[in-house]
N, C-alpha and C. Protein backbone atom coordinates (compact mmCIF):
# COMPACT_ATOMS: atom_id res chain seq x y z
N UNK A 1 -5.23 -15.62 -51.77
CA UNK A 1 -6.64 -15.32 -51.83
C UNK A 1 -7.06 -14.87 -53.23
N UNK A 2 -6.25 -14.45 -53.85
CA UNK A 2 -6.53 -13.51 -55.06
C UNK A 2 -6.94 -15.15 -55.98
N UNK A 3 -6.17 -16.05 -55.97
CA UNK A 3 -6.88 -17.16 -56.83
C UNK A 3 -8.00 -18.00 -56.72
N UNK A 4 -8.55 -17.65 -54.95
CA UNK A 4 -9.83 -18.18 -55.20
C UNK A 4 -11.01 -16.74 -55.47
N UNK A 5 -10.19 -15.79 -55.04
CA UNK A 5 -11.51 -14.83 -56.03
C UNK A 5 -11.66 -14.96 -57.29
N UNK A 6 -10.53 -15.18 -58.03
CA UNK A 6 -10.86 -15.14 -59.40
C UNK A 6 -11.97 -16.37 -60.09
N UNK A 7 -11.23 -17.89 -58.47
CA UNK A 7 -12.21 -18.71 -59.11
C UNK A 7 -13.91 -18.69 -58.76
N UNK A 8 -14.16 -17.62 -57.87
CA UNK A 8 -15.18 -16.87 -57.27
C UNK A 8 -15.99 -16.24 -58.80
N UNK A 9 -15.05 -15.20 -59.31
CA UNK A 9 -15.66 -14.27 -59.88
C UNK A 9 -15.04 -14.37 -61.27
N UNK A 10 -14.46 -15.30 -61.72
CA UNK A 10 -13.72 -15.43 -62.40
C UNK A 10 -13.65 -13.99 -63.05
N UNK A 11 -13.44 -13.41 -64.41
CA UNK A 11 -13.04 -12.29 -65.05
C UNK A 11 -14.20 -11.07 -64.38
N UNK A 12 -15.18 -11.59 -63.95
CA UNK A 12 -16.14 -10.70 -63.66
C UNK A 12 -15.42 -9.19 -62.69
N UNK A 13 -15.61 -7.91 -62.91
CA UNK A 13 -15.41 -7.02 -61.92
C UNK A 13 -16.41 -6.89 -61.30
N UNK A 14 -16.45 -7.48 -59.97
CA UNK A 14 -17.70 -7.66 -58.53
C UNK A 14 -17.21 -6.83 -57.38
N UNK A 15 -15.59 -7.12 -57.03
CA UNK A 15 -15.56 -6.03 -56.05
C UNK A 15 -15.49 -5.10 -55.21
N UNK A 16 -16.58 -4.65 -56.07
CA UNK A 16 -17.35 -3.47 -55.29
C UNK A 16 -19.00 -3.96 -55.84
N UNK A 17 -19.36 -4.87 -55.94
CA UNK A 17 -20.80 -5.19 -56.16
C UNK A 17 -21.12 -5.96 -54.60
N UNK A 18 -21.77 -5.13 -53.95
CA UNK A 18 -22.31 -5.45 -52.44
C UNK A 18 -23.17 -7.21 -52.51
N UNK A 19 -23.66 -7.13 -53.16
CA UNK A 19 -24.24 -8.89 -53.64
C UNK A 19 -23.07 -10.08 -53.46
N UNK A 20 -21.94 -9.53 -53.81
CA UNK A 20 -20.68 -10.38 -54.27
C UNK A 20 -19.72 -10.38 -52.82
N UNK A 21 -19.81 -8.91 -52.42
CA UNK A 21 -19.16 -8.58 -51.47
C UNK A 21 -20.02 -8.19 -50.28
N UNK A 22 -20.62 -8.40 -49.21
CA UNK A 22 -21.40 -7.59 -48.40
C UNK A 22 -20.87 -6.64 -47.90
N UNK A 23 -19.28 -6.98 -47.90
CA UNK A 23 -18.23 -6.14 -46.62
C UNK A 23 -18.65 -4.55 -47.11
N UNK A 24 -19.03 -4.15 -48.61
CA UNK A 24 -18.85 -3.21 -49.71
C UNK A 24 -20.35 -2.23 -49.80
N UNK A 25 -20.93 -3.53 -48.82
CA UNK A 25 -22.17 -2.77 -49.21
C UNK A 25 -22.71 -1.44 -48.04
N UNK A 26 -23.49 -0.52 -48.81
CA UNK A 26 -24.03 0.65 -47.95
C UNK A 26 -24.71 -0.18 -46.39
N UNK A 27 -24.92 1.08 -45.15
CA UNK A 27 -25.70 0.53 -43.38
C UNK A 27 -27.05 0.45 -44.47
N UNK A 28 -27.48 1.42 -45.46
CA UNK A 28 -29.11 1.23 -45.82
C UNK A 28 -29.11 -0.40 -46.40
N UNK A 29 -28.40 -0.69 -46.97
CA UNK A 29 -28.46 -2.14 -47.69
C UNK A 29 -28.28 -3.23 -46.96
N UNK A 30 -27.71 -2.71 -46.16
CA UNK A 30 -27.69 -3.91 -44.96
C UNK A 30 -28.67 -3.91 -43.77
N UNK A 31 -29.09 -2.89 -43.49
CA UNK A 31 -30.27 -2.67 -42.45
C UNK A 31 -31.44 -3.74 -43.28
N UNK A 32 -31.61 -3.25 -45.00
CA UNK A 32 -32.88 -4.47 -44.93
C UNK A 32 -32.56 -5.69 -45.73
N UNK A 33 -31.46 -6.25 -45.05
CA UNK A 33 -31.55 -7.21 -45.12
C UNK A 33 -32.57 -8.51 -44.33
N UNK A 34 -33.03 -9.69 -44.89
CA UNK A 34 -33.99 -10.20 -43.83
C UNK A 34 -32.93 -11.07 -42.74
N UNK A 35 -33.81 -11.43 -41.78
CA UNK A 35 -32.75 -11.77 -40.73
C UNK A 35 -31.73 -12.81 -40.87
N UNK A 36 -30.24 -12.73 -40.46
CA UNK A 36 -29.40 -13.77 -40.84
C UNK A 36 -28.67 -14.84 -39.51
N UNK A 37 -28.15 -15.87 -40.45
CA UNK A 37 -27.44 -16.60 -39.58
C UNK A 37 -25.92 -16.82 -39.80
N UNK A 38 -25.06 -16.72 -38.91
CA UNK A 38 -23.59 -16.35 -39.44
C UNK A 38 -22.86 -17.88 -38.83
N UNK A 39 -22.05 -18.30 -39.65
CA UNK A 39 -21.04 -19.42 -38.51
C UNK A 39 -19.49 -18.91 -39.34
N UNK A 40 -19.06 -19.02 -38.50
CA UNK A 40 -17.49 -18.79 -38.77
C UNK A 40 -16.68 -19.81 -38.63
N UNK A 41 -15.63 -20.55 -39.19
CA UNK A 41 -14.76 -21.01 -38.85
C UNK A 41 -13.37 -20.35 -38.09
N UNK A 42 -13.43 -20.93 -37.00
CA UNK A 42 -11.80 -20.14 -36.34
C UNK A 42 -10.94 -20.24 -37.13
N UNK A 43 -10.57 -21.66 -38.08
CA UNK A 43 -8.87 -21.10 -38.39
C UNK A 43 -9.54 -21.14 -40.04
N UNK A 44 -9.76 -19.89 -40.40
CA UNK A 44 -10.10 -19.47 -41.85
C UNK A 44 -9.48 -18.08 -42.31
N UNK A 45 -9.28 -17.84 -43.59
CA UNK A 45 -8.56 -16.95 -43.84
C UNK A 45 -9.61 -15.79 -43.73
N UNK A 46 -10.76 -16.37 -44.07
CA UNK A 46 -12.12 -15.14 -44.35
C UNK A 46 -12.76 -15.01 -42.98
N UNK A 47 -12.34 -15.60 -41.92
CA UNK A 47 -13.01 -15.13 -40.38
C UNK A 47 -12.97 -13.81 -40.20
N UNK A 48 -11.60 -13.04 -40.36
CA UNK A 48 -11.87 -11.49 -39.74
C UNK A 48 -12.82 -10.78 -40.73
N UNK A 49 -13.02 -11.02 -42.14
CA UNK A 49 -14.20 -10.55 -42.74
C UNK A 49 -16.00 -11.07 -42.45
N UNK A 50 -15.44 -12.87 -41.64
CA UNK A 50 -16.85 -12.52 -41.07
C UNK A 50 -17.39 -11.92 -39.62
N UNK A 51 -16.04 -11.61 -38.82
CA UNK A 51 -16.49 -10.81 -37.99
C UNK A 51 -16.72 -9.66 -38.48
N UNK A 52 -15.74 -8.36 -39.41
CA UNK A 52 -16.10 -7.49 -39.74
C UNK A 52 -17.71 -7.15 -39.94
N UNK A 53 -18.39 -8.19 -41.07
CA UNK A 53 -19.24 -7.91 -41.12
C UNK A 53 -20.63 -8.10 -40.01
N UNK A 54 -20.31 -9.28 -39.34
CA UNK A 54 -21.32 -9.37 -38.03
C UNK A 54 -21.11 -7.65 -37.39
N UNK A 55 -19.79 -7.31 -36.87
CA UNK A 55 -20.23 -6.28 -36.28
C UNK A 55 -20.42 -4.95 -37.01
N UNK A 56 -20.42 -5.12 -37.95
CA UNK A 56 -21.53 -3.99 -39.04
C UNK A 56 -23.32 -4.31 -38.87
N UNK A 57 -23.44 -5.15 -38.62
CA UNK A 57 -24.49 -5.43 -38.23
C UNK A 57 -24.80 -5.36 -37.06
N UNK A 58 -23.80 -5.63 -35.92
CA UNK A 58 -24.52 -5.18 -34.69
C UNK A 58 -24.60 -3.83 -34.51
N UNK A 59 -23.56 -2.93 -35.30
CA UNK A 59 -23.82 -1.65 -35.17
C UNK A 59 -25.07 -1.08 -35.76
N UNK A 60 -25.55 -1.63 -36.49
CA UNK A 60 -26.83 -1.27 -37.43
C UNK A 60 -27.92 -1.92 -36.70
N UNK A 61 -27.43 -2.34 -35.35
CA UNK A 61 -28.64 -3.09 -34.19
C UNK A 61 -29.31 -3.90 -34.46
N UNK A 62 -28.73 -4.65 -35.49
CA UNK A 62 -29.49 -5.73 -35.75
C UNK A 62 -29.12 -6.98 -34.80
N UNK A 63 -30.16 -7.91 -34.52
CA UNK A 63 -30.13 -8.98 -33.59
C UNK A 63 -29.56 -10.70 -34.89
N UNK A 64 -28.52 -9.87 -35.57
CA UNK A 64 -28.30 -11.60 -36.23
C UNK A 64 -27.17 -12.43 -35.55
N UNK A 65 -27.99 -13.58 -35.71
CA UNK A 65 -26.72 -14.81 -34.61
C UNK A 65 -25.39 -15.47 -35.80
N UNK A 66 -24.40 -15.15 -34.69
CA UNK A 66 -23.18 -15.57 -35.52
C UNK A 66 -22.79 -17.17 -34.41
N UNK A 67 -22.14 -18.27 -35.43
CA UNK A 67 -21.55 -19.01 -34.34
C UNK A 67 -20.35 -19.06 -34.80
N UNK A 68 -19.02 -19.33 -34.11
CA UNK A 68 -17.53 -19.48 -34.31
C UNK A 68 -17.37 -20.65 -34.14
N UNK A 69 -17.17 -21.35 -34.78
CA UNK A 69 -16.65 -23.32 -34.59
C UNK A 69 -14.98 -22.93 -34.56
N UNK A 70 -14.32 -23.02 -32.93
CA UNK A 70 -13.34 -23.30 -32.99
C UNK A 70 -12.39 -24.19 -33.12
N UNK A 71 -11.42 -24.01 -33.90
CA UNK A 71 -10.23 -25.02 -34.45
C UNK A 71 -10.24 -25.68 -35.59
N UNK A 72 -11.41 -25.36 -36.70
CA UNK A 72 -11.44 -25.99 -37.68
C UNK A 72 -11.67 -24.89 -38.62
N UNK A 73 -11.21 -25.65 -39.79
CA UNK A 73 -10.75 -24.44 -41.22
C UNK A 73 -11.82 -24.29 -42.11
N UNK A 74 -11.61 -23.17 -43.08
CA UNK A 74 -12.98 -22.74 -43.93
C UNK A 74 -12.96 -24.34 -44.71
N UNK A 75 -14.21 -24.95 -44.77
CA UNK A 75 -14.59 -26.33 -46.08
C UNK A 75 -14.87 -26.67 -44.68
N UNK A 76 -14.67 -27.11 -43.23
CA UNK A 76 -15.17 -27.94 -42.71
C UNK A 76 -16.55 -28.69 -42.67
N UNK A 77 -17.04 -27.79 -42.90
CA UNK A 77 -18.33 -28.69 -43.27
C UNK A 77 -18.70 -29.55 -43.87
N UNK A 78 -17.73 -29.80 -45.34
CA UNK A 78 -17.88 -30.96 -45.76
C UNK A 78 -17.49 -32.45 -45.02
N UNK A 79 -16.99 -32.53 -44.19
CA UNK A 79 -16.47 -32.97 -43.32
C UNK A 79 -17.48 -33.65 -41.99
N UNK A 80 -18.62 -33.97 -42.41
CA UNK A 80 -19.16 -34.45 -41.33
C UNK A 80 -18.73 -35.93 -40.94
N UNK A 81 -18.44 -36.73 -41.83
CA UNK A 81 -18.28 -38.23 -41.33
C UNK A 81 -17.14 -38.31 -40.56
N UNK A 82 -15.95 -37.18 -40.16
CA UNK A 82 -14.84 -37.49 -39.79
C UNK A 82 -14.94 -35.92 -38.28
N UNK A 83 -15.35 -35.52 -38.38
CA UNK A 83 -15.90 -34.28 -37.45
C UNK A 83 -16.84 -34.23 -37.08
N UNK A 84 -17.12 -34.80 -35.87
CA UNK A 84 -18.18 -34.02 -34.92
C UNK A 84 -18.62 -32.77 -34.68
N UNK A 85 -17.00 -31.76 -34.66
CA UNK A 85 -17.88 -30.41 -34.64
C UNK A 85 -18.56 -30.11 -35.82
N UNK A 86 -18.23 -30.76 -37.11
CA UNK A 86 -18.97 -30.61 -38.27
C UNK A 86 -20.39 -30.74 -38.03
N UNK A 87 -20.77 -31.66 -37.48
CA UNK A 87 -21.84 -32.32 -37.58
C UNK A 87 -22.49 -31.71 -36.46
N UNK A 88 -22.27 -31.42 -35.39
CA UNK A 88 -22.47 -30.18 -34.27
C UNK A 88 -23.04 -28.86 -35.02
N UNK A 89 -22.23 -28.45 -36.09
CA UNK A 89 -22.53 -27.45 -36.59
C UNK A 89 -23.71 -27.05 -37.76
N UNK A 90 -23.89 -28.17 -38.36
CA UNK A 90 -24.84 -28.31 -39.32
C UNK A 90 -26.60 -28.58 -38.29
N UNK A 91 -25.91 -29.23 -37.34
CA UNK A 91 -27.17 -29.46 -36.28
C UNK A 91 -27.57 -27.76 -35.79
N UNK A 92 -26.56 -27.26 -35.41
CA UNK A 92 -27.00 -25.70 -34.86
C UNK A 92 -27.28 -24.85 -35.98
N UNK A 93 -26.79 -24.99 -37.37
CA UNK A 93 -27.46 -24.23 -38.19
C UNK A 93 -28.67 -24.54 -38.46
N UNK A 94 -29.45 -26.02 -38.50
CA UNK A 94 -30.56 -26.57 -39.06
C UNK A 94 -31.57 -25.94 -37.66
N UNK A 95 -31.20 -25.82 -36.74
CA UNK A 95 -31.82 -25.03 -35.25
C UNK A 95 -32.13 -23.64 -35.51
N UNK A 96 -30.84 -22.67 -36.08
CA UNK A 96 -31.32 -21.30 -36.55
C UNK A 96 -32.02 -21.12 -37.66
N UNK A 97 -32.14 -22.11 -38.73
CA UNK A 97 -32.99 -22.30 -40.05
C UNK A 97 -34.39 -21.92 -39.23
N UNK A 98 -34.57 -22.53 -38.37
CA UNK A 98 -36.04 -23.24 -38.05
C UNK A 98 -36.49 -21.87 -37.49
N UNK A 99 -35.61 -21.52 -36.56
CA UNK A 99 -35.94 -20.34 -35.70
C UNK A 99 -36.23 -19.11 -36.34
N UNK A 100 -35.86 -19.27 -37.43
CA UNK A 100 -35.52 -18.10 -38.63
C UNK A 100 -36.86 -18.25 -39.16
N UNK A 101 -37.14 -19.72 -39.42
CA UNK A 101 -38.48 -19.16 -40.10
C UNK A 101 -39.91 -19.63 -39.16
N UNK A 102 -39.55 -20.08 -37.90
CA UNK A 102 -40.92 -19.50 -37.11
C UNK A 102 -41.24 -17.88 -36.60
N UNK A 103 -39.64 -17.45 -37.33
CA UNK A 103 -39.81 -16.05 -36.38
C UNK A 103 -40.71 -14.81 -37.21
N UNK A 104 -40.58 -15.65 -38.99
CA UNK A 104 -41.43 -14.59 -39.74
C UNK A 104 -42.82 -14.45 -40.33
């Protein structure tokens, strides 16, 4: 992991910069955040950090939707011509896009 942070952040020290990292950031900084949409990949190395942070957020009662696409790895998404759940998934995000912004 440490080599794709670096290719993340390359020399930069981020973190602890909540922008870079959310996991890092203060409940006030995350309470106003505007509303989000989460998808996870099941077999990813960064899943338990995106559950971590969904349920920092549900603790902070916020109503943001997470989805878990099981059995496929973090990049799947590029992957639509050969994956259906890819393409499943880009369909249910383009659904919470919408919902996201009739809701404001």
């Amino acid at each position: 992991m440490r080599r794709y942070w670096n290719w993340y952040a390359g020399d930069q020290a981020i973190a602890s910069d909540e922008l870079a990292c959310p996991l890092v950031a203060t409940d006030d900084a995350l309470s106003r955040l505007p509303p989000l949409y989460m998808m996870a990949a099941g077999v990813d190395p960064l899943f338990s950090d995106t559950m971590a942070l969904h349920a920092r957020l549900v603790a902070l009662h916020r109503n943001d939707h997470i989805d878990i696409v099981a059995g496929v790895t973090h990049g799947f998404l590029q992957n639509t011509n050969e994956l259906e759940a890819a393409r499943e998934a880009l369909r249910s995000a383009g659904a919470a896009a919408r919902a996201l912004k009739n809701s404001t």
